[in-house]
């Protein structure tokens, strides 16, 4: 899948990987230890697992309530903590902020959100109603955090079917266009210091 490389699957210490398989979340050590089924729920489906920056927490979506909601769980295993309760659309790729305080995701309505994990507060960043082509490709997953966790960069398709990159400020709640729609621009990524924004 095209967005797999953008998921936070591998811990910063390089010792742990989290994966989704057959509807469960697995923690897979890179050493000789055996894999562990963290969710162990044959009656529900868990998707899009992502490790927190410190490697101690796994975030994922689960349909255990009938609709996919966001949960966190200790990476070593244990009880789930529900983070959302009112999501009612298909949801996509999770991205932790570098400071580990927020989680970014998209949904099938071409909307992007972040949630404050501690406060369990959901914030809608932006939405669109434009498709890239005539195929039903619903996924909105082209987004990323700045290293200081203060900015979100993302792309949306415009009326001319070119993608345009925007920057959203966590502090002000406002967005600004980083590129025009004259060319198609995709895959924003900040450098390690947050001084430059790269894109294709």
PDB file of C-alpha atoms in Angstrom:
ATOM      1  CA  UNK A   1       0.000   0.000   0.000  1.00  0.00           C
ATOM      2  CA  UNK A   2       1.321   3.426  -0.961  1.00  0.00           C
ATOM      3  CA  UNK A   3       1.074   4.984   2.509  1.00  0.00           C
ATOM      4  CA  UNK A   4       2.756   2.156   4.423  1.00  0.00           C
ATOM      5  CA  UNK A   5       6.155   3.840   4.559  1.00  0.00           C
ATOM      6  CA  UNK A   6       4.623   6.876   6.261  1.00  0.00           C
ATOM      7  CA  UNK A   7       3.191   4.907   9.182  1.00  0.00           C
ATOM      8  CA  UNK A   8       5.061   4.984  12.475  1.00  0.00           C
ATOM      9  CA  UNK A   9       5.573   1.207  12.618  1.00  0.00           C
ATOM     10  CA  UNK A  10       9.111   1.024  14.009  1.00  0.00           C
ATOM     11  CA  UNK A  11      10.100   2.373  17.424  1.00  0.00           C
ATOM     12  CA  UNK A  12      12.783   5.039  17.630  1.00  0.00           C
ATOM     13  CA  UNK A  13      15.045   2.570  19.400  1.00  0.00           C
ATOM     14  CA  UNK A  14      14.809   0.203  16.416  1.00  0.00           C
ATOM     15  CA  UNK A  15      13.842  -2.696  18.686  1.00  0.00           C
ATOM     16  CA  UNK A  16      10.091  -2.921  18.164  1.00  0.00           C
ATOM     17  CA  UNK A  17       7.750  -3.060  15.184  1.00  0.00           C
ATOM     18  CA  UNK A  18       3.947  -2.926  15.324  1.00  0.00           C
ATOM     19  CA  UNK A  19       1.940  -4.495  12.530  1.00  0.00           C
ATOM     20  CA  UNK A  20      -1.665  -5.146  11.620  1.00  0.00           C
ATOM     21  CA  UNK A  21      -2.468  -8.705  10.545  1.00  0.00           C
ATOM     22  CA  UNK A  22      -5.817 -10.482  10.268  1.00  0.00           C
ATOM     23  CA  UNK A  23      -7.552  -7.706  12.171  1.00  0.00           C
ATOM     24  CA  UNK A  24      -5.222  -7.672  15.195  1.00  0.00           C
ATOM     25  CA  UNK A  25      -2.274  -5.511  16.256  1.00  0.00           C
ATOM     26  CA  UNK A  26       1.012  -7.338  16.804  1.00  0.00           C
ATOM     27  CA  UNK A  27       4.189  -6.194  18.528  1.00  0.00           C
ATOM     28  CA  UNK A  28       7.162  -7.777  16.807  1.00  0.00           C
ATOM     29  CA  UNK A  29      10.558  -7.413  18.517  1.00  0.00           C
ATOM     30  CA  UNK A  30      13.509  -7.181  16.138  1.00  0.00           C
ATOM     31  CA  UNK A  31      15.474  -9.578  18.372  1.00  0.00           C
ATOM     32  CA  UNK A  32      14.942 -13.258  19.156  1.00  0.00           C
ATOM     33  CA  UNK A  33      11.738 -12.701  21.172  1.00  0.00           C
ATOM     34  CA  UNK A  34       8.441 -13.916  19.728  1.00  0.00           C
ATOM     35  CA  UNK A  35       5.709 -11.681  18.347  1.00  0.00           C
ATOM     36  CA  UNK A  36       2.854 -10.757  20.671  1.00  0.00           C
ATOM     37  CA  UNK A  37      -0.781 -10.216  19.708  1.00  0.00           C
ATOM     38  CA  UNK A  38      -1.551  -6.960  21.544  1.00  0.00           C
ATOM     39  CA  UNK A  39      -5.249  -6.761  20.748  1.00  0.00           C
ATOM     40  CA  UNK A  40      -6.217 -10.449  20.711  1.00  0.00           C
ATOM     41  CA  UNK A  41      -9.758  -9.716  19.561  1.00  0.00           C
ATOM     42  CA  UNK A  42     -11.031 -12.265  17.031  1.00  0.00           C
ATOM     43  CA  UNK A  43     -14.457 -10.595  16.951  1.00  0.00           C
ATOM     44  CA  UNK A  44     -13.261  -7.114  15.998  1.00  0.00           C
ATOM     45  CA  UNK A  45     -10.838  -5.522  13.576  1.00  0.00           C
ATOM     46  CA  UNK A  46      -7.961  -3.229  14.491  1.00  0.00           C
ATOM     47  CA  UNK A  47      -6.272  -1.096  11.827  1.00  0.00           C
ATOM     48  CA  UNK A  48      -3.467   1.415  11.229  1.00  0.00           C
ATOM     49  CA  UNK A  49      -1.336   0.807  14.332  1.00  0.00           C
ATOM     50  CA  UNK A  50       1.260   3.488  15.049  1.00  0.00           C
ATOM     51  CA  UNK A  51       3.908   3.696  17.778  1.00  0.00           C
ATOM     52  CA  UNK A  52       4.300   6.851  19.823  1.00  0.00           C
ATOM     53  CA  UNK A  53       7.646   8.644  19.425  1.00  0.00           C
ATOM     54  CA  UNK A  54       8.908   7.238  22.743  1.00  0.00           C
ATOM     55  CA  UNK A  55       7.880   3.719  21.697  1.00  0.00           C
ATOM     56  CA  UNK A  56       5.779   3.189  24.825  1.00  0.00           C
ATOM     57  CA  UNK A  57       2.268   3.512  23.378  1.00  0.00           C
ATOM     58  CA  UNK A  58       0.460   2.086  20.364  1.00  0.00           C
ATOM     59  CA  UNK A  59      -2.435   3.952  18.757  1.00  0.00           C
ATOM     60  CA  UNK A  60      -4.882   2.187  16.458  1.00  0.00           C
ATOM     61  CA  UNK A  61      -8.467   2.171  15.238  1.00  0.00           C
ATOM     62  CA  UNK A  62     -10.890  -0.576  16.298  1.00  0.00           C
ATOM     63  CA  UNK A  63     -14.497  -1.315  15.386  1.00  0.00           C
ATOM     64  CA  UNK A  64     -15.254  -2.898  18.765  1.00  0.00           C
ATOM     65  CA  UNK A  65     -18.170  -0.437  19.319  1.00  0.00           C
ATOM     66  CA  UNK A  66     -19.568  -0.854  15.804  1.00  0.00           C
ATOM     67  CA  UNK A  67     -17.787   2.195  14.339  1.00  0.00           C
ATOM     68  CA  UNK A  68     -14.044   2.640  14.076  1.00  0.00           C
ATOM     69  CA  UNK A  69     -12.780   4.659  17.054  1.00  0.00           C
ATOM     70  CA  UNK A  70      -9.267   5.620  18.105  1.00  0.00           C
ATOM     71  CA  UNK A  71      -7.626   3.787  21.023  1.00  0.00           C
ATOM     72  CA  UNK A  72      -4.233   3.711  22.678  1.00  0.00           C
ATOM     73  CA  UNK A  73      -2.586   0.825  24.497  1.00  0.00           C
ATOM     74  CA  UNK A  74       0.781   0.336  26.205  1.00  0.00           C
ATOM     75  CA  UNK A  75       3.230  -1.131  23.695  1.00  0.00           C
ATOM     76  CA  UNK A  76       4.036  -3.825  26.249  1.00  0.00           C
ATOM     77  CA  UNK A  77       0.361  -4.837  26.343  1.00  0.00           C
ATOM     78  CA  UNK A  78      -2.488  -3.988  28.675  1.00  0.00           C
ATOM     79  CA  UNK A  79      -5.794  -2.166  28.778  1.00  0.00           C
ATOM     80  CA  UNK A  80      -7.011  -0.022  25.896  1.00  0.00           C
ATOM     81  CA  UNK A  81      -7.791   3.652  26.423  1.00  0.00           C
ATOM     82  CA  UNK A  82     -10.567   5.023  24.169  1.00  0.00           C
ATOM     83  CA  UNK A  83      -9.571   8.386  22.694  1.00  0.00           C
ATOM     84  CA  UNK A  84     -12.632   9.061  20.488  1.00  0.00           C
ATOM     85  CA  UNK A  85     -16.262   7.996  20.768  1.00  0.00           C
ATOM     86  CA  UNK A  86     -18.103   9.773  17.942  1.00  0.00           C
ATOM     87  CA  UNK A  87     -16.258   8.928  14.707  1.00  0.00           C
ATOM     88  CA  UNK A  88     -18.709   7.711  12.054  1.00  0.00           C
ATOM     89  CA  UNK A  89     -16.695   7.560   8.819  1.00  0.00           C
ATOM     90  CA  UNK A  90     -13.978   5.258   7.507  1.00  0.00           C
ATOM     91  CA  UNK A  91     -10.687   6.512   8.908  1.00  0.00           C
ATOM     92  CA  UNK A  92      -7.124   6.343   7.639  1.00  0.00           C
ATOM     93  CA  UNK A  93      -3.464   6.526   8.585  1.00  0.00           C
ATOM     94  CA  UNK A  94      -2.479   7.649  12.076  1.00  0.00           C
ATOM     95  CA  UNK A  95       0.501   9.980  12.602  1.00  0.00           C
ATOM     96  CA  UNK A  96       1.760  10.868  16.087  1.00  0.00           C
ATOM     97  CA  UNK A  97       3.104  14.366  16.626  1.00  0.00           C
ATOM     98  CA  UNK A  98       6.824  14.289  17.470  1.00  0.00           C
ATOM     99  CA  UNK A  99       6.097  15.435  21.029  1.00  0.00           C
ATOM    100  CA  UNK A 100       3.725  12.488  21.482  1.00  0.00           C
ATOM    101  CA  UNK A 101       0.782  14.689  22.502  1.00  0.00           C
ATOM    102  CA  UNK A 102      -1.403  14.591  19.400  1.00  0.00           C
ATOM    103  CA  UNK A 103      -2.444  12.149  16.675  1.00  0.00           C
ATOM    104  CA  UNK A 104      -3.278  13.111  13.102  1.00  0.00           C
ATOM    105  CA  UNK A 105      -5.570  11.127  10.758  1.00  0.00           C
ATOM    106  CA  UNK A 106      -7.855  11.461   7.731  1.00  0.00           C
ATOM    107  CA  UNK A 107     -11.228  10.047   6.755  1.00  0.00           C
ATOM    108  CA  UNK A 108     -13.220   9.062   3.669  1.00  0.00           C
ATOM    109  CA  UNK A 109     -14.985  12.438   3.557  1.00  0.00           C
ATOM    110  CA  UNK A 110     -11.710  14.081   2.525  1.00  0.00           C
ATOM    111  CA  UNK A 111     -11.268  15.563   5.982  1.00  0.00           C
ATOM    112  CA  UNK A 112      -8.195  15.759   8.219  1.00  0.00           C
ATOM    113  CA  UNK A 113      -8.283  15.813  12.021  1.00  0.00           C
ATOM    114  CA  UNK A 114      -5.964  15.747  14.975  1.00  0.00           C
ATOM    115  CA  UNK A 115      -6.804  14.677  18.490  1.00  0.00           C
ATOM    116  CA  UNK A 116      -5.190  15.840  21.705  1.00  0.00           C
ATOM    117  CA  UNK A 117      -4.497  12.493  23.380  1.00  0.00           C
ATOM    118  CA  UNK A 118      -4.584  13.661  27.005  1.00  0.00           C
ATOM    119  CA  UNK A 119      -7.657  15.872  26.624  1.00  0.00           C
ATOM    120  CA  UNK A 120      -9.320  13.537  24.081  1.00  0.00           C
ATOM    121  CA  UNK A 121     -10.220  16.671  22.123  1.00  0.00           C
ATOM    122  CA  UNK A 122     -10.871  16.229  18.386  1.00  0.00           C
ATOM    123  CA  UNK A 123     -10.046  19.130  16.036  1.00  0.00           C
ATOM    124  CA  UNK A 124     -11.007  19.245  12.359  1.00  0.00           C
ATOM    125  CA  UNK A 125      -8.167  20.793  10.368  1.00  0.00           C
ATOM    126  CA  UNK A 126      -9.595  20.970   6.864  1.00  0.00           C
ATOM    127  CA  UNK A 127     -11.833  19.213   4.347  1.00  0.00           C
ATOM    128  CA  UNK A 128     -12.193  18.967   0.594  1.00  0.00           C
ATOM    129  CA  UNK A 129     -14.715  17.692  -1.940  1.00  0.00           C
ATOM    130  CA  UNK A 130     -12.364  17.118  -4.855  1.00  0.00           C
ATOM    131  CA  UNK A 131     -11.302  13.759  -6.283  1.00  0.00           C
ATOM    132  CA  UNK A 132      -8.000  13.207  -8.070  1.00  0.00           C
ATOM    133  CA  UNK A 133      -9.687  11.244 -10.841  1.00  0.00           C
ATOM    134  CA  UNK A 134     -12.949   9.505 -11.696  1.00  0.00           C
ATOM    135  CA  UNK A 135     -12.071   6.458  -9.632  1.00  0.00           C
ATOM    136  CA  UNK A 136     -13.454   6.213  -6.123  1.00  0.00           C
ATOM    137  CA  UNK A 137     -10.219   6.725  -4.218  1.00  0.00           C
ATOM    138  CA  UNK A 138     -11.431   8.008  -0.886  1.00  0.00           C
ATOM    139  CA  UNK A 139      -8.263   7.952   1.159  1.00  0.00           C
ATOM    140  CA  UNK A 140      -6.876  11.189   2.553  1.00  0.00           C
ATOM    141  CA  UNK A 141      -3.469  10.285   3.957  1.00  0.00           C
ATOM    142  CA  UNK A 142      -0.931  12.789   2.587  1.00  0.00           C
ATOM    143  CA  UNK A 143      -0.056  14.672   5.771  1.00  0.00           C
ATOM    144  CA  UNK A 144       2.850  15.108   8.156  1.00  0.00           C
ATOM    145  CA  UNK A 145       4.011  16.935  11.299  1.00  0.00           C
ATOM    146  CA  UNK A 146       6.774  19.492  11.683  1.00  0.00           C
ATOM    147  CA  UNK A 147       9.562  18.458  14.097  1.00  0.00           C
ATOM    148  CA  UNK A 148       8.358  20.943  16.743  1.00  0.00           C
ATOM    149  CA  UNK A 149       4.760  19.609  16.526  1.00  0.00           C
ATOM    150  CA  UNK A 150       3.460  23.124  15.782  1.00  0.00           C
ATOM    151  CA  UNK A 151       2.651  22.694  12.078  1.00  0.00           C
ATOM    152  CA  UNK A 152       0.894  20.162   9.883  1.00  0.00           C
ATOM    153  CA  UNK A 153       1.616  19.989   6.163  1.00  0.00           C
ATOM    154  CA  UNK A 154      -0.845  18.248   3.878  1.00  0.00           C
ATOM    155  CA  UNK A 155      -2.043  18.144   0.282  1.00  0.00           C
ATOM    156  CA  UNK A 156      -5.561  18.442  -1.100  1.00  0.00           C
ATOM    157  CA  UNK A 157      -6.776  17.988  -4.666  1.00  0.00           C
ATOM    158  CA  UNK A 158      -8.076  21.211  -6.217  1.00  0.00           C
ATOM    159  CA  UNK A 159     -10.814  21.821  -8.819  1.00  0.00           C
ATOM    160  CA  UNK A 160      -8.276  21.505 -11.646  1.00  0.00           C
ATOM    161  CA  UNK A 161      -7.288  18.068 -10.224  1.00  0.00           C
ATOM    162  CA  UNK A 162      -3.833  19.226  -9.236  1.00  0.00           C
ATOM    163  CA  UNK A 163      -2.827  18.651  -5.627  1.00  0.00           C
ATOM    164  CA  UNK A 164      -1.839  21.696  -3.575  1.00  0.00           C
ATOM    165  CA  UNK A 165       0.111  21.731  -0.306  1.00  0.00           C
ATOM    166  CA  UNK A 166      -1.092  23.647   2.741  1.00  0.00           C
ATOM    167  CA  UNK A 167       0.389  24.447   6.141  1.00  0.00           C
ATOM    168  CA  UNK A 168      -1.808  24.418   9.256  1.00  0.00           C
ATOM    169  CA  UNK A 169      -0.748  26.116  12.480  1.00  0.00           C
ATOM    170  CA  UNK A 170      -1.638  24.288  15.697  1.00  0.00           C
ATOM    171  CA  UNK A 171      -1.211  27.533  17.653  1.00  0.00           C
ATOM    172  CA  UNK A 172      -3.512  29.733  15.534  1.00  0.00           C
ATOM    173  CA  UNK A 173      -5.777  27.135  13.922  1.00  0.00           C
ATOM    174  CA  UNK A 174      -5.259  28.789  10.533  1.00  0.00           C
ATOM    175  CA  UNK A 175      -4.051  27.376   7.216  1.00  0.00           C
ATOM    176  CA  UNK A 176      -1.956  28.893   4.446  1.00  0.00           C
ATOM    177  CA  UNK A 177      -1.157  27.620   0.969  1.00  0.00           C
ATOM    178  CA  UNK A 178       2.481  26.581   0.632  1.00  0.00           C
ATOM    179  CA  UNK A 179       2.212  25.981  -3.118  1.00  0.00           C
ATOM    180  CA  UNK A 180      -0.130  27.056  -5.909  1.00  0.00           C
ATOM    181  CA  UNK A 181      -2.371  24.678  -7.838  1.00  0.00           C
ATOM    182  CA  UNK A 182      -0.609  25.464 -11.124  1.00  0.00           C
ATOM    183  CA  UNK A 183       1.462  22.296 -10.667  1.00  0.00           C
ATOM    184  CA  UNK A 184       0.538  19.111  -8.844  1.00  0.00           C
ATOM    185  CA  UNK A 185       2.459  19.045  -5.541  1.00  0.00           C
ATOM    186  CA  UNK A 186       2.470  16.053  -3.175  1.00  0.00           C
ATOM    187  CA  UNK A 187       4.209  14.317  -0.251  1.00  0.00           C
ATOM    188  CA  UNK A 188       5.228  17.238   1.979  1.00  0.00           C
ATOM    189  CA  UNK A 189       8.045  16.492   4.423  1.00  0.00           C
ATOM    190  CA  UNK A 190       9.961  18.730   6.817  1.00  0.00           C
ATOM    191  CA  UNK A 191      13.696  18.545   7.279  1.00  0.00           C
ATOM    192  CA  UNK A 192      14.982  17.505  10.723  1.00  0.00           C
ATOM    193  CA  UNK A 193      15.254  21.122  11.937  1.00  0.00           C
ATOM    194  CA  UNK A 194      11.882  22.201  10.543  1.00  0.00           C
ATOM    195  CA  UNK A 195      13.514  24.964   8.504  1.00  0.00           C
ATOM    196  CA  UNK A 196      12.614  23.570   5.069  1.00  0.00           C
ATOM    197  CA  UNK A 197       9.581  21.891   3.560  1.00  0.00           C
ATOM    198  CA  UNK A 198      10.265  19.361   0.835  1.00  0.00           C
ATOM    199  CA  UNK A 199       7.698  18.035  -1.634  1.00  0.00           C
ATOM    200  CA  UNK A 200       7.336  16.369  -5.019  1.00  0.00           C
TER     201      UNK A 200
END
